[in-house]
PDB file of C-alpha atoms in Angstrom:
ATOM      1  CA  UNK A   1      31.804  20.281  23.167  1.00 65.00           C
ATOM      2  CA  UNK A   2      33.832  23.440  23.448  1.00 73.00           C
ATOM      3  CA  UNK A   3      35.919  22.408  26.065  1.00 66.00           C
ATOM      4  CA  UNK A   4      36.625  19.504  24.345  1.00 65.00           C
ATOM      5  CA  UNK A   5      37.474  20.542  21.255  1.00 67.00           C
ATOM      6  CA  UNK A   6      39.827  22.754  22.939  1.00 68.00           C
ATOM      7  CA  UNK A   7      41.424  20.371  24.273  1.00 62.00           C
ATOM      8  CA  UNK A   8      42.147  18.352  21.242  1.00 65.00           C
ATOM      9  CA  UNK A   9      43.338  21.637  19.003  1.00 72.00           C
ATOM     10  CA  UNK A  10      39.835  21.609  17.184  1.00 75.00           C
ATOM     11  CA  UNK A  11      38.734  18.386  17.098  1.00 75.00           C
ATOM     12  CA  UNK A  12      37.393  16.204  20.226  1.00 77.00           C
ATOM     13  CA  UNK A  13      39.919  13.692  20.891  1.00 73.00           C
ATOM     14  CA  UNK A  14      38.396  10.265  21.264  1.00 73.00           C
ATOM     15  CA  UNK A  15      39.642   7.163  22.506  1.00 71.00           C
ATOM     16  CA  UNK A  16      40.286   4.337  20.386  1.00 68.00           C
ATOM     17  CA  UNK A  17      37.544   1.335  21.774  1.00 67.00           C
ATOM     18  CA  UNK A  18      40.200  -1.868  20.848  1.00 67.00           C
ATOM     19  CA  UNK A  19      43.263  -0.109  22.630  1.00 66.00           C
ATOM     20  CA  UNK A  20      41.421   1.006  25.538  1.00 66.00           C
ATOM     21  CA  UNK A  21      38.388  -1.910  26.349  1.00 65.00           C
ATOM     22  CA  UNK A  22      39.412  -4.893  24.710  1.00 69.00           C
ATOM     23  CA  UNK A  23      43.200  -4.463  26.439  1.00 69.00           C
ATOM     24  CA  UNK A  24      43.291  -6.239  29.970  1.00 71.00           C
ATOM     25  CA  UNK A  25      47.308  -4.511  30.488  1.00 69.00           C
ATOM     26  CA  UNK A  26      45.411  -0.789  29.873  1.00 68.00           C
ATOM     27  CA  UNK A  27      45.793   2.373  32.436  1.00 71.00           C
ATOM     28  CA  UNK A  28      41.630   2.045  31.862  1.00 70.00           C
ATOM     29  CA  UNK A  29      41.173  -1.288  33.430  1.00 74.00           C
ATOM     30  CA  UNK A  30      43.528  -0.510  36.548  1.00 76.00           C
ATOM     31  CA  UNK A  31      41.416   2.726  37.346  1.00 75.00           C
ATOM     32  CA  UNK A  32      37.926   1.170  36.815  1.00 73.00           C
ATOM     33  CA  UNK A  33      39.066  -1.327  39.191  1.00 78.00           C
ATOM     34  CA  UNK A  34      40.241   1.022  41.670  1.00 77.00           C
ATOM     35  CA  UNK A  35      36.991   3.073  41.313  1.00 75.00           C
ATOM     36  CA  UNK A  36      35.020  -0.242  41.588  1.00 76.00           C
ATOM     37  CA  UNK A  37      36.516  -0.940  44.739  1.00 81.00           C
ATOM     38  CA  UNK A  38      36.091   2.461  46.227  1.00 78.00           C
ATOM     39  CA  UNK A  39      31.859   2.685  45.525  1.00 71.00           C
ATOM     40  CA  UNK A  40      32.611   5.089  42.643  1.00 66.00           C
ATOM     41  CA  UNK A  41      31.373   2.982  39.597  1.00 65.00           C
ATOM     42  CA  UNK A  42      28.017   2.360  41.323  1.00 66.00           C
ATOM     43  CA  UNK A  43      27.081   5.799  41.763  1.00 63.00           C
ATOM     44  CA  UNK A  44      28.483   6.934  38.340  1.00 62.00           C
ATOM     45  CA  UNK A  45      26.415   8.169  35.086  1.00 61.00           C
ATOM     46  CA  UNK A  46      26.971   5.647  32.318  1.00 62.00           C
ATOM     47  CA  UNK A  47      25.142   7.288  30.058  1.00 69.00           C
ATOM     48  CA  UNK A  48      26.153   9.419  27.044  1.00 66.00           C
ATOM     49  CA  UNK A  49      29.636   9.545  24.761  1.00 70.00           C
ATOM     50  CA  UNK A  50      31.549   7.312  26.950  1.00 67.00           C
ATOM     51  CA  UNK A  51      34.789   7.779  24.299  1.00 72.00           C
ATOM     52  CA  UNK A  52      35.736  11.274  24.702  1.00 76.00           C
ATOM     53  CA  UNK A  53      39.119  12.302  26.692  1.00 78.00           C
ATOM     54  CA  UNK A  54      38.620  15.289  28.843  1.00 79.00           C
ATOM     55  CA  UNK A  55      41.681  17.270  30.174  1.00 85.00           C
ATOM     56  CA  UNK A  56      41.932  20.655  32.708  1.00 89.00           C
ATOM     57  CA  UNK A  57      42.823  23.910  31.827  1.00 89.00           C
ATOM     58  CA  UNK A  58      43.960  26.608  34.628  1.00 93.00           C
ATOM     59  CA  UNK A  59      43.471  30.141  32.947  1.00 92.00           C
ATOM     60  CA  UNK A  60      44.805  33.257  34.330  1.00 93.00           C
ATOM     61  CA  UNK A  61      43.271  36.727  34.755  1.00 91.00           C
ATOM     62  CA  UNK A  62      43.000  39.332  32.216  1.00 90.00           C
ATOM     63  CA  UNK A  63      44.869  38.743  28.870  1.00 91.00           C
ATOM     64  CA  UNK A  64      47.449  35.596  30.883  1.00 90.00           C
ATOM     65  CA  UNK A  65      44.936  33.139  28.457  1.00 89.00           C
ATOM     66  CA  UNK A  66      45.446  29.734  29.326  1.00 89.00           C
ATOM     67  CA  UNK A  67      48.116  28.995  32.055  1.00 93.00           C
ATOM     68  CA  UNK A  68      48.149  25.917  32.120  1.00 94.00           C
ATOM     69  CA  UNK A  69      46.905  22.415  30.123  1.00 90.00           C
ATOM     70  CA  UNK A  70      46.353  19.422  30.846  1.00 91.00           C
ATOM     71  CA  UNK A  71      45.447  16.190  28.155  1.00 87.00           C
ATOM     72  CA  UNK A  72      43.999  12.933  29.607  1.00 84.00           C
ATOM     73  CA  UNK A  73      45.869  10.205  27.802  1.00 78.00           C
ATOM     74  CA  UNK A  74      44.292   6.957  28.969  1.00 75.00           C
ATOM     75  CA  UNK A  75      40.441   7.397  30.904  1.00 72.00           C
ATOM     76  CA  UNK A  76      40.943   7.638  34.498  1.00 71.00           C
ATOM     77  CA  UNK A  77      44.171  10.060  34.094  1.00 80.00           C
ATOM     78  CA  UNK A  78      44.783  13.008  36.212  1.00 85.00           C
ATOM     79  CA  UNK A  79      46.106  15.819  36.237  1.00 92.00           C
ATOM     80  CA  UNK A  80      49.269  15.904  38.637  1.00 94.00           C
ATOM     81  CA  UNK A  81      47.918  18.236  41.416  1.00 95.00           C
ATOM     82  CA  UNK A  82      51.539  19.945  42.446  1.00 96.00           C
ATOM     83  CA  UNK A  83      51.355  21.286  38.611  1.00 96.00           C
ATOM     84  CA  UNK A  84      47.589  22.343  39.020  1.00 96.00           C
ATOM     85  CA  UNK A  85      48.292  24.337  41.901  1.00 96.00           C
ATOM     86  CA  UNK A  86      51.560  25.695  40.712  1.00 96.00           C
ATOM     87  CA  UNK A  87      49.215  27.169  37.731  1.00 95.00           C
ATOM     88  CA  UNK A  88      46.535  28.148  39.831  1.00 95.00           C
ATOM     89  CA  UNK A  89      48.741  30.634  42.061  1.00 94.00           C
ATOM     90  CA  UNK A  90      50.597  32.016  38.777  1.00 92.00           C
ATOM     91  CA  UNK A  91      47.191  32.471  37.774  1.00 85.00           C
TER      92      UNK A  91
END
């Protein structure tokens, strides 16, 4: 929960269940489907805190700390990989 907390400046950032599950127009919905379609869902772990909103961090050698930071704002959100890498070689 580290990580997490991290993430969310102390706290673990959760998503909110109504805005998220209950909302046909949300990011969520869009991705599941894609996943669905692609053989991910079937093979995934549904077990566990299924509300929690993960993120990336890129962090550099020695005393650079954390590079880079990413915040997943809606489930299925990536990080945008040109940024990621970007980080990773100032890293």
């Amino acid at each position: 929960m580290t990580f997490f907390k991290a993430l969310g400046g102390g706290t673990v950032r959760k998503c909110n269940f109504m805005a998220v599950f209950l909302n046909p127009f949300s990011y969520f919905w869009k991705a599941y489907s894609r996943a669905n379609k692609s053989g991910v869902v079937k093979d995934s772990n549904t077990t566990g805190e299924g509300l929690i909103m993960g993120g990336l961090m890129v962090v550099g050698a020695g005393n650079k700390g954390v590079v880079y930071q990413f915040k997943e704002g809606t489930f299925g959100e990536h990080a945008p990989l040109d940024e990621v890498i970007a980080a990773a070689k100032s890293a």
